[in-house]
mmCIF file of C-alpha atoms and ligand atoms in Angstrom:
data_model
loop_
_atom_site.group_PDB
_atom_site.id
_atom_site.type_symbol
_atom_site.label_atom_id
_atom_site.label_comp_id
_atom_site.label_asym_id
_atom_site.label_seq_id
_atom_site.Cartn_x
_atom_site.Cartn_y
_atom_site.Cartn_z
ATOM 1 C CA MET A 1 9.960 -28.925 17.191
ATOM 2 C CA GLN A 2 6.528 -29.451 15.111
ATOM 3 C CA LEU A 3 6.852 -31.037 11.725
ATOM 4 C CA VAL A 4 3.434 -29.689 9.644
ATOM 5 C CA PHE A 5 3.202 -32.168 6.244
ATOM 6 C CA ALA A 6 1.126 -30.460 3.861
ATOM 7 C CA SER A 7 -0.597 -33.199 3.228
ATOM 8 C CA ARG A 8 -4.563 -34.240 4.592
ATOM 9 C CA ASN A 9 -4.281 -38.196 3.387
ATOM 10 C CA PRO A 10 -3.863 -39.859 6.794
ATOM 11 C CA ASP A 11 -1.779 -42.701 4.238
ATOM 12 C CA LYS A 12 0.407 -40.244 3.875
ATOM 13 C CA ILE A 13 0.889 -38.768 7.348
ATOM 14 C CA ALA A 14 1.247 -41.855 8.772
ATOM 15 C CA GLU A 15 4.526 -43.347 5.923
ATOM 16 C CA LEU A 16 6.174 -39.841 7.737
ATOM 17 C CA ARG A 17 5.331 -40.143 10.525
ATOM 18 C CA ASP A 18 7.133 -44.214 10.192
ATOM 19 C CA ALA A 19 9.905 -42.913 8.407
ATOM 20 C CA LEU A 20 11.139 -39.638 10.438
ATOM 21 C CA ASN A 21 10.647 -41.471 14.268
ATOM 22 C CA ASN A 22 12.730 -41.692 16.923
ATOM 23 C CA LEU A 23 13.341 -37.674 15.032
ATOM 24 C CA PRO A 24 11.744 -34.838 18.418
ATOM 25 C CA LEU A 25 9.424 -33.686 15.629
ATOM 26 C CA GLU A 26 6.057 -33.556 16.804
ATOM 27 C CA ILE A 27 4.089 -34.623 13.105
ATOM 28 C CA ARG A 28 1.182 -32.411 12.188
ATOM 29 C CA SER A 29 -0.960 -32.639 9.007
ATOM 30 C CA ALA A 30 -2.041 -29.330 7.179
ATOM 31 C CA ALA A 31 -5.105 -30.000 8.346
ATOM 32 C CA GLU A 32 -5.480 -29.325 12.188
ATOM 33 C CA PHE A 33 -4.230 -25.315 10.804
ATOM 34 C CA PRO A 34 -7.860 -23.892 9.546
ATOM 35 C CA GLY A 35 -5.233 -20.743 8.189
ATOM 36 C CA VAL A 36 -3.712 -23.012 5.708
ATOM 37 C CA PRO A 37 -5.258 -22.575 2.118
ATOM 38 C CA GLU A 38 -6.271 -25.636 0.248
ATOM 39 C CA VAL A 39 -3.055 -25.592 -2.421
ATOM 40 C CA ASP A 40 -3.971 -25.370 -6.536
ATOM 41 C CA GLU A 41 -0.607 -27.899 -7.661
ATOM 42 C CA THR A 42 -0.253 -25.533 -10.711
ATOM 43 C CA GLY A 43 3.806 -26.590 -11.154
ATOM 44 C CA THR A 44 4.800 -27.727 -14.692
ATOM 45 C CA THR A 45 7.505 -30.146 -12.216
ATOM 46 C CA LEU A 46 6.895 -32.155 -9.427
ATOM 47 C CA GLU A 47 10.153 -29.686 -7.286
ATOM 48 C CA ALA A 48 7.880 -26.968 -8.070
ATOM 49 C CA ASN A 49 4.432 -28.195 -6.480
ATOM 50 C CA ALA A 50 6.435 -29.688 -3.494
ATOM 51 C CA LEU A 51 7.355 -26.264 -3.136
ATOM 52 C CA LEU A 52 4.590 -24.617 -3.513
ATOM 53 C CA LYS A 53 2.813 -26.326 -0.908
ATOM 54 C CA ALA A 54 5.642 -25.846 1.550
ATOM 55 C CA ARG A 55 4.988 -22.702 0.917
ATOM 56 C CA ALA A 56 2.567 -22.065 1.430
ATOM 57 C CA VAL A 57 1.916 -24.335 5.305
ATOM 58 C CA HIS A 58 5.216 -22.597 5.833
ATOM 59 C CA ARG A 59 3.905 -18.961 4.830
ATOM 60 C CA ALA A 60 0.359 -20.049 7.395
ATOM 61 C CA THR A 61 2.416 -21.594 10.218
ATOM 62 C CA HIS A 62 5.928 -20.441 10.283
ATOM 63 C CA CYS A 63 6.931 -23.721 11.217
ATOM 64 C CA LEU A 64 9.239 -26.566 10.576
ATOM 65 C CA CYS A 65 6.976 -27.437 7.113
ATOM 66 C CA LEU A 66 7.208 -30.352 4.290
ATOM 67 C CA ALA A 67 5.658 -31.869 1.184
ATOM 68 C CA ASP A 68 5.586 -33.712 -1.508
ATOM 69 C CA ASP A 69 5.135 -34.145 -5.091
ATOM 70 C CA THR A 70 5.233 -38.013 -6.538
ATOM 71 C CA GLY A 71 4.977 -38.510 -10.636
ATOM 72 C CA LEU A 72 4.818 -41.356 -12.780
ATOM 73 C CA GLU A 73 7.918 -41.010 -15.904
ATOM 74 C CA VAL A 74 7.631 -43.812 -18.737
ATOM 75 C CA GLU A 75 10.116 -43.728 -21.635
ATOM 76 C CA ALA A 76 7.965 -44.807 -24.279
ATOM 77 C CA LEU A 77 5.761 -41.946 -22.955
ATOM 78 C CA GLY A 78 8.493 -39.175 -23.629
ATOM 79 C CA GLY A 79 8.182 -38.604 -19.309
ATOM 80 C CA ALA A 80 4.823 -38.474 -18.819
ATOM 81 C CA PRO A 81 2.343 -38.841 -17.114
ATOM 82 C CA GLY A 82 5.131 -36.499 -14.925
ATOM 83 C CA VAL A 83 3.742 -34.428 -13.096
ATOM 84 C CA HIS A 84 0.859 -34.971 -14.331
ATOM 85 C CA SER A 85 -0.023 -38.641 -13.085
ATOM 86 C CA ALA A 86 -2.526 -38.272 -10.838
ATOM 87 C CA ARG A 87 -5.268 -36.843 -12.961
ATOM 88 C CA PHE A 88 -3.637 -39.100 -16.192
ATOM 89 C CA GLY A 89 -7.119 -40.756 -16.791
ATOM 90 C CA GLY A 90 -9.502 -37.584 -16.334
ATOM 91 C CA ARG A 91 -9.827 -34.460 -13.698
ATOM 92 C CA GLU A 92 -11.818 -36.920 -10.839
ATOM 93 C CA GLN A 93 -8.304 -38.467 -9.767
ATOM 94 C CA SER A 94 -9.849 -42.827 -10.549
ATOM 95 C CA TYR A 95 -6.549 -45.024 -9.607
ATOM 96 C CA GLU A 96 -8.293 -47.326 -12.429
ATOM 97 C CA LYS A 97 -9.090 -44.895 -15.094
ATOM 98 C CA ASN A 98 -5.523 -43.709 -14.328
ATOM 99 C CA LEU A 99 -4.098 -46.837 -15.249
ATOM 100 C CA ALA A 100 -6.519 -47.972 -18.183
ATOM 101 C CA LYS A 101 -5.152 -44.662 -19.285
ATOM 102 C CA LEU A 102 -1.669 -45.979 -19.043
ATOM 103 C CA LEU A 103 -2.179 -49.482 -20.195
ATOM 104 C CA GLU A 104 -4.083 -48.313 -23.520
ATOM 105 C CA ALA A 105 -1.416 -45.458 -24.009
ATOM 106 C CA LEU A 106 1.304 -48.234 -23.969
ATOM 107 C CA ARG A 107 -0.210 -51.409 -25.869
ATOM 108 C CA GLY A 108 1.820 -53.043 -28.119
ATOM 109 C CA VAL A 109 4.797 -51.315 -26.553
ATOM 110 C CA PRO A 110 7.173 -54.116 -25.793
ATOM 111 C CA GLU A 111 8.815 -55.415 -23.656
ATOM 112 C CA ALA A 112 12.453 -53.720 -24.223
ATOM 113 C CA GLN A 113 10.752 -50.183 -24.333
ATOM 114 C CA ARG A 114 8.675 -49.966 -21.412
ATOM 115 C CA GLY A 115 10.607 -48.623 -19.198
ATOM 116 C CA ALA A 116 9.585 -46.214 -16.896
ATOM 117 C CA ARG A 117 10.551 -44.819 -12.892
ATOM 118 C CA PHE A 118 8.287 -43.239 -9.666
ATOM 119 C CA ARG A 119 10.287 -40.100 -9.045
ATOM 120 C CA THR A 120 9.338 -38.426 -5.942
ATOM 121 C CA VAL A 121 10.557 -34.977 -4.500
ATOM 122 C CA VAL A 122 10.412 -33.886 -0.802
ATOM 123 C CA ALA A 123 10.109 -29.115 -0.304
ATOM 124 C CA THR A 124 11.214 -29.044 2.667
ATOM 125 C CA VAL A 125 11.403 -25.037 3.984
ATOM 126 C CA PHE A 126 12.681 -24.323 7.317
ATOM 127 C CA PRO A 127 10.993 -22.136 9.659
ATOM 128 C CA ASP A 128 13.355 -18.740 8.261
ATOM 129 C CA GLY A 129 12.048 -19.844 5.470
ATOM 130 C CA ALA A 130 15.197 -22.104 4.580
ATOM 131 C CA GLU A 131 14.675 -24.466 1.547
ATOM 132 C CA VAL A 132 15.393 -27.982 1.109
ATOM 133 C CA VAL A 133 14.385 -30.425 -1.987
ATOM 134 C CA VAL A 134 15.363 -33.993 -2.435
ATOM 135 C CA GLU A 135 14.697 -36.642 -4.742
ATOM 136 C CA GLY A 136 13.813 -40.700 -4.524
ATOM 137 C CA VAL A 137 13.500 -42.744 -7.413
ATOM 138 C CA CYS A 138 12.446 -46.488 -8.610
ATOM 139 C CA ALA A 139 12.917 -47.428 -11.707
ATOM 140 C CA GLY A 140 10.995 -50.114 -13.340
ATOM 141 C CA ARG A 141 8.847 -51.290 -15.816
ATOM 142 C CA ILE A 142 5.019 -51.410 -16.986
ATOM 143 C CA LEU A 143 3.315 -54.417 -17.244
ATOM 144 C CA SER A 144 1.051 -55.056 -20.510
ATOM 145 C CA GLN A 145 -2.005 -56.558 -17.253
ATOM 146 C CA ARG A 146 -2.169 -55.922 -13.248
ATOM 147 C CA ARG A 147 -1.092 -58.440 -11.269
ATOM 148 C CA GLY A 148 -0.781 -58.046 -7.085
ATOM 149 C CA SER A 149 -3.833 -56.403 -5.373
ATOM 150 C CA GLY A 150 -2.175 -54.368 -2.154
ATOM 151 C CA GLY A 151 -0.756 -50.262 -2.559
ATOM 152 C CA PHE A 152 -2.979 -47.580 -5.092
ATOM 153 C CA GLY A 153 -2.700 -46.104 -7.905
ATOM 154 C CA TYR A 154 -0.350 -47.880 -10.893
ATOM 155 C CA ASP A 155 1.103 -50.093 -7.933
ATOM 156 C CA PRO A 156 -0.473 -52.886 -10.258
ATOM 157 C CA VAL A 157 1.942 -52.606 -12.863
ATOM 158 C CA PHE A 158 4.705 -51.361 -12.553
ATOM 159 C CA CYS A 159 7.264 -54.249 -11.399
ATOM 160 C CA PHE A 160 10.772 -54.136 -9.444
ATOM 161 C CA PRO A 161 13.022 -56.152 -11.621
ATOM 162 C CA GLU A 162 15.502 -56.781 -8.707
ATOM 163 C CA ALA A 163 12.746 -58.127 -7.307
ATOM 164 C CA GLY A 164 10.377 -59.758 -9.675
ATOM 165 C CA LYS A 165 7.134 -58.394 -8.463
ATOM 166 C CA THR A 166 4.987 -55.408 -9.099
ATOM 167 C CA PHE A 167 4.629 -52.765 -5.771
ATOM 168 C CA ALA A 168 0.896 -54.201 -5.398
ATOM 169 C CA GLU A 169 2.527 -57.734 -5.140
ATOM 170 C CA MET A 170 4.594 -56.596 -2.165
ATOM 171 C CA SER A 171 4.441 -56.080 1.816
ATOM 172 C CA LEU A 172 3.574 -51.630 2.315
ATOM 173 C CA ALA A 173 7.306 -52.712 4.153
ATOM 174 C CA GLU A 174 9.055 -54.383 1.351
ATOM 175 C CA LYS A 175 8.067 -51.299 -0.862
ATOM 176 C CA GLN A 176 8.923 -48.611 1.236
ATOM 177 C CA ARG A 177 12.011 -50.488 1.812
ATOM 178 C CA ILE A 178 12.756 -50.012 -2.103
ATOM 179 C CA SER A 179 10.289 -47.072 -3.169
ATOM 180 C CA HIS A 180 11.044 -43.279 -4.881
ATOM 181 C CA ARG A 181 8.973 -41.904 -1.689
ATOM 182 C CA GLY A 182 10.854 -44.241 0.408
ATOM 183 C CA HIS A 183 14.353 -42.882 -0.344
ATOM 184 C CA ALA A 184 12.651 -39.637 -0.625
ATOM 185 C CA MET A 185 12.332 -39.503 3.089
ATOM 186 C CA ARG A 186 15.259 -41.524 3.917
ATOM 187 C CA LYS A 187 17.136 -38.319 2.323
ATOM 188 C CA ALA A 188 14.756 -35.464 3.871
ATOM 189 C CA ARG A 189 15.340 -37.624 7.472
ATOM 190 C CA VAL A 190 18.803 -37.030 7.653
ATOM 191 C CA ILE A 191 18.409 -33.654 6.554
ATOM 192 C CA LEU A 192 16.292 -32.780 8.554
ATOM 193 C CA GLU A 193 18.202 -34.634 11.780
ATOM 194 C CA GLU A 194 21.645 -32.581 10.738
ATOM 195 C CA TRP A 195 18.923 -29.550 11.225
ATOM 196 C CA LEU A 196 18.272 -30.408 14.371
ATOM 197 C CA ARG A 197 21.482 -31.593 15.551
ATOM 198 C CA THR A 198 23.508 -27.415 14.138
ATOM 199 C CA SER A 199 20.043 -25.567 16.092
ATOM 200 C CA GLY A 200 20.476 -27.330 18.836
ATOM 201 C CA LYS A 201 16.398 -28.412 18.890
ATOM 202 C CA ARG A 202 18.227 -32.208 19.820
HETATM 203 P P1 LIG B 301 0.737 -38.221 -5.122
HETATM 204 O O1 LIG B 301 1.786 -36.560 -5.801
HETATM 205 O O2 LIG B 301 1.755 -38.162 -4.162
HETATM 206 O O3 LIG B 301 -0.346 -37.365 -4.845
HETATM 207 O O4 LIG B 301 0.713 -38.531 -6.630
HETATM 208 C C1 LIG B 301 0.741 -38.654 -7.438
HETATM 209 C C2 LIG B 301 -0.075 -39.587 -7.781
HETATM 210 O O5 LIG B 301 1.084 -40.272 -8.677
HETATM 211 C C3 LIG B 301 -0.912 -40.713 -7.541
HETATM 212 O O6 LIG B 301 -2.524 -40.108 -7.220
HETATM 213 C C4 LIG B 301 -0.777 -42.026 -7.855
HETATM 214 O O7 LIG B 301 -1.685 -41.749 -8.849
HETATM 215 C C5 LIG B 301 0.505 -41.649 -8.278
HETATM 216 N N1 LIG B 301 1.758 -42.221 -7.612
HETATM 217 C C6 LIG B 301 2.209 -41.670 -6.288
HETATM 218 N N2 LIG B 301 3.274 -42.726 -5.702
HETATM 219 C C7 LIG B 301 2.464 -43.661 -6.025
HETATM 220 C C8 LIG B 301 2.886 -44.562 -6.076
HETATM 221 O O8 LIG B 301 3.692 -45.424 -4.228
HETATM 222 N N3 LIG B 301 2.439 -46.295 -6.910
HETATM 223 C C9 LIG B 301 1.642 -45.629 -7.461
HETATM 224 N N4 LIG B 301 1.134 -44.680 -7.888
HETATM 225 C C10 LIG B 301 1.648 -43.536 -7.446
#
Protein backbone atom coordinates (compact mmCIF):
# COMPACT_ATOMS: atom_id res chain seq x y z
CA MET A 1 0.00 0.00 0.00
CA GLN A 2 1.34 3.42 -0.94
CA LEU A 3 1.15 6.40 1.38
CA VAL A 4 1.67 9.74 -0.36
CA PHE A 5 3.05 12.49 1.86
CA ALA A 6 2.04 16.00 0.80
CA SER A 7 5.55 17.38 1.17
CA ARG A 8 8.53 17.85 -1.10
CA ASN A 9 10.91 18.38 1.83
CA PRO A 10 13.36 15.40 2.00
CA ASP A 11 14.04 15.95 5.74
CA LYS A 12 10.35 15.66 6.54
CA ILE A 13 9.97 12.60 4.36
CA ALA A 14 12.90 10.93 6.16
CA GLU A 15 11.27 11.77 9.51
CA LEU A 16 7.96 10.29 8.39
CA ARG A 17 9.67 7.12 7.13
CA ASP A 18 11.27 6.80 10.55
CA ALA A 19 7.98 7.37 12.41
CA LEU A 20 6.14 4.80 10.27
CA ASN A 21 8.93 2.23 10.06
CA ASN A 22 7.93 -1.44 9.95
CA LEU A 23 4.42 -0.67 8.71
CA PRO A 24 3.53 -2.25 5.36
CA LEU A 25 3.42 1.17 3.70
CA GLU A 26 5.51 2.47 0.85
CA ILE A 27 6.09 6.14 1.69
CA ARG A 28 6.13 8.30 -1.45
CA SER A 29 6.61 12.04 -1.80
CA ALA A 30 3.99 14.12 -3.60
CA ALA A 31 6.91 15.25 -5.80
CA GLU A 32 6.91 11.78 -7.40
CA PHE A 33 3.40 12.35 -8.76
CA PRO A 34 3.37 14.85 -11.64
CA GLY A 35 -0.39 15.44 -11.32
CA VAL A 36 -0.18 16.79 -7.77
CA PRO A 37 -0.47 20.60 -7.78
CA GLU A 38 1.45 22.96 -5.48
CA VAL A 39 -1.07 23.85 -2.77
CA ASP A 40 -1.42 27.41 -1.50
CA GLU A 41 -1.70 27.29 2.26
CA THR A 42 -4.62 29.70 2.39
CA GLY A 43 -6.27 28.22 5.50
CA THR A 44 -6.52 30.28 8.67
CA THR A 45 -5.72 27.35 10.95
CA LEU A 46 -3.13 24.56 11.00
CA GLU A 47 -5.98 22.04 10.70
CA ALA A 48 -7.36 23.75 7.58
CA ASN A 49 -3.94 23.85 5.90
CA ALA A 50 -3.09 20.23 6.70
CA LEU A 51 -6.46 19.16 5.28
CA LEU A 52 -6.07 21.38 2.19
CA LYS A 53 -2.76 19.68 1.40
CA ALA A 54 -3.88 16.11 2.14
CA ARG A 55 -7.12 16.55 0.14
CA ALA A 56 -5.28 17.99 -2.87
CA VAL A 57 -2.94 15.01 -2.97
CA HIS A 58 -5.85 12.62 -2.52
CA ARG A 59 -7.78 14.24 -5.39
CA ALA A 60 -4.80 13.75 -7.68
CA THR A 61 -3.75 10.23 -6.59
CA HIS A 62 -6.72 8.53 -4.84
CA CYS A 63 -4.11 7.00 -2.53
CA LEU A 64 -3.76 7.02 1.24
CA CYS A 65 -2.49 10.59 1.84
CA LEU A 66 -0.96 12.43 4.73
CA ALA A 67 -0.06 16.08 5.31
CA ASP A 68 1.23 18.09 8.26
CA ASP A 69 1.29 21.72 9.29
CA THR A 70 3.14 23.22 12.23
CA GLY A 71 3.04 26.53 14.07
CA LEU A 72 4.70 28.17 17.04
CA GLU A 73 2.10 29.70 19.38
CA VAL A 74 3.53 32.31 21.75
CA GLU A 75 1.40 33.30 24.76
CA ALA A 76 2.59 36.92 24.98
CA LEU A 77 1.75 37.36 21.28
CA GLY A 78 -1.79 36.02 21.60
CA GLY A 79 -0.86 32.74 19.86
CA ALA A 80 1.16 34.33 17.01
CA PRO A 81 2.92 33.54 14.78
CA GLY A 82 0.81 30.32 14.73
CA VAL A 83 -0.34 29.46 11.23
CA HIS A 84 1.95 32.24 9.89
CA SER A 85 5.14 30.78 11.44
CA ALA A 86 6.90 30.09 8.13
CA ARG A 87 6.54 33.69 6.90
CA PHE A 88 6.57 35.61 10.21
CA GLY A 89 9.68 37.58 9.22
CA GLY A 90 8.67 38.21 5.61
CA ARG A 91 7.36 36.56 2.46
CA GLU A 92 10.65 34.91 1.55
CA GLN A 93 10.45 32.36 4.43
CA SER A 94 13.80 32.99 6.12
CA TYR A 95 14.46 31.13 9.38
CA GLU A 96 16.86 33.88 10.43
CA LYS A 97 14.38 36.70 9.78
CA ASN A 98 11.62 34.79 11.57
CA LEU A 99 13.84 34.35 14.62
CA ALA A 100 14.98 37.97 14.65
CA LYS A 101 11.39 39.18 14.45
CA LEU A 102 10.32 36.87 17.29
CA LEU A 103 13.14 38.05 19.58
CA GLU A 104 12.30 41.67 18.77
CA ALA A 105 8.59 41.13 19.42
CA LEU A 106 9.41 39.64 22.84
CA ARG A 107 12.08 42.17 23.81
CA GLY A 108 11.53 43.22 27.45
CA VAL A 109 8.85 40.55 28.05
CA PRO A 110 9.66 39.00 31.45
CA GLU A 111 10.63 35.35 31.84
CA ALA A 112 7.26 34.39 33.39
CA GLN A 113 5.39 35.56 30.29
CA ARG A 114 7.52 33.82 27.65
CA GLY A 115 5.54 30.58 27.48
CA ALA A 116 5.01 29.08 24.02
CA ARG A 117 4.12 25.84 22.35
CA PHE A 118 4.76 24.18 19.05
CA ARG A 119 1.72 22.50 17.57
CA THR A 120 1.68 20.06 14.65
CA VAL A 121 -1.48 18.91 12.97
CA VAL A 122 -1.38 15.78 10.82
CA ALA A 123 -4.28 15.13 8.44
CA THR A 124 -4.81 11.71 6.90
CA VAL A 125 -7.14 11.13 3.97
CA PHE A 126 -7.89 7.47 3.29
CA PRO A 127 -8.38 6.09 -0.23
CA ASP A 128 -12.20 6.19 0.24
CA GLY A 129 -12.05 9.87 1.21
CA ALA A 130 -12.48 9.41 4.99
CA GLU A 131 -10.43 11.92 7.00
CA VAL A 132 -8.73 11.88 10.39
CA VAL A 133 -6.88 14.79 12.01
CA VAL A 134 -4.54 14.46 14.99
CA GLU A 135 -2.30 16.94 16.76
CA GLY A 136 0.89 16.92 18.79
CA VAL A 137 1.96 19.67 21.17
CA CYS A 138 5.23 20.55 22.88
CA ALA A 139 5.21 23.31 25.52
CA GLY A 140 8.25 25.40 26.39
CA ARG A 141 9.62 28.91 26.71
CA ILE A 142 11.13 31.43 24.33
CA LEU A 143 14.61 32.52 25.44
CA SER A 144 15.88 36.04 24.86
CA GLN A 145 19.01 34.75 23.08
CA ARG A 146 19.80 31.88 20.73
CA ARG A 147 21.38 28.70 22.16
CA GLY A 148 22.67 25.71 20.21
CA SER A 149 23.41 25.01 16.57
CA GLY A 150 21.25 22.00 15.67
CA GLY A 151 17.72 21.82 14.31
CA PHE A 152 16.06 24.50 12.22
CA GLY A 153 13.52 27.30 12.35
CA TYR A 154 12.80 28.57 15.86
CA ASP A 155 14.79 25.75 17.56
CA PRO A 156 17.63 27.94 18.95
CA VAL A 157 15.23 30.01 21.09
CA PHE A 158 12.71 27.30 22.06
CA CYS A 159 13.68 25.91 25.46
CA PHE A 160 12.13 22.66 26.66
CA PRO A 161 12.19 23.24 30.44
CA GLU A 162 12.15 19.56 31.51
CA ALA A 163 15.46 19.06 29.69
CA GLY A 164 16.83 22.56 30.36
CA LYS A 165 17.87 22.69 26.70
CA THR A 166 16.74 24.35 23.52
CA PHE A 167 15.69 22.13 20.63
CA ALA A 168 18.88 23.32 18.90
CA GLU A 169 20.93 21.77 21.74
CA MET A 170 19.34 18.33 21.28
CA SER A 171 20.12 15.44 18.98
CA LEU A 172 17.46 14.72 16.37
CA ALA A 173 16.47 11.52 18.23
CA GLU A 174 16.10 13.40 21.53
CA LYS A 175 14.00 16.11 19.88
CA GLN A 176 11.78 13.58 18.13
CA ARG A 177 10.94 11.83 21.41
CA ILE A 178 9.41 14.99 22.88
CA SER A 179 8.55 17.21 19.96
CA HIS A 180 5.16 18.30 18.63
CA ARG A 181 5.86 16.53 15.31
CA GLY A 182 7.05 13.37 17.07
CA HIS A 183 3.85 13.22 19.15
CA ALA A 184 1.61 13.91 16.15
CA MET A 185 3.38 11.33 13.97
CA ARG A 186 3.07 8.67 16.69
CA LYS A 187 -0.67 9.35 16.93
CA ALA A 188 -0.99 9.14 13.15
CA ARG A 189 0.90 5.83 13.27
CA VAL A 190 -1.63 4.37 15.72
CA ILE A 191 -4.48 5.39 13.42
CA LEU A 192 -2.76 3.90 10.37
CA GLU A 193 -2.01 0.66 12.24
CA GLU A 194 -5.67 0.34 13.17
CA TRP A 195 -6.78 1.08 9.61
CA LEU A 196 -4.31 -1.46 8.17
CA ARG A 197 -5.50 -4.05 10.67
CA THR A 198 -9.22 -3.55 10.07
CA SER A 199 -8.99 -3.14 6.30
CA GLY A 200 -7.04 -6.37 6.00
CA LYS A 201 -3.98 -4.79 4.39
CA ARG A 202 -1.55 -6.30 6.92
P1 LIG B 1 5.81 23.46 8.58
O1 LIG B 1 4.33 23.52 8.58
O2 LIG B 1 6.34 22.18 9.14
O3 LIG B 1 6.41 23.84 7.27
O4 LIG B 1 6.31 24.55 9.63
C1 LIG B 1 6.05 25.95 9.49
C2 LIG B 1 7.16 26.75 10.13
O5 LIG B 1 7.20 26.50 11.53
C3 LIG B 1 8.56 26.41 9.63
O6 LIG B 1 8.90 27.20 8.53
C4 LIG B 1 9.42 26.74 10.81
O7 LIG B 1 9.71 28.12 10.82
C5 LIG B 1 8.53 26.44 11.99
N1 LIG B 1 8.78 25.09 12.53
C6 LIG B 1 8.09 23.95 12.24
N2 LIG B 1 8.58 22.92 12.94
C7 LIG B 1 9.59 23.40 13.68
C8 LIG B 1 10.49 22.81 14.61
O8 LIG B 1 10.46 21.61 14.90
N3 LIG B 1 11.40 23.63 15.16
C9 LIG B 1 11.49 24.96 14.87
N4 LIG B 1 10.68 25.56 14.01
C10 LIG B 1 9.73 24.79 13.42
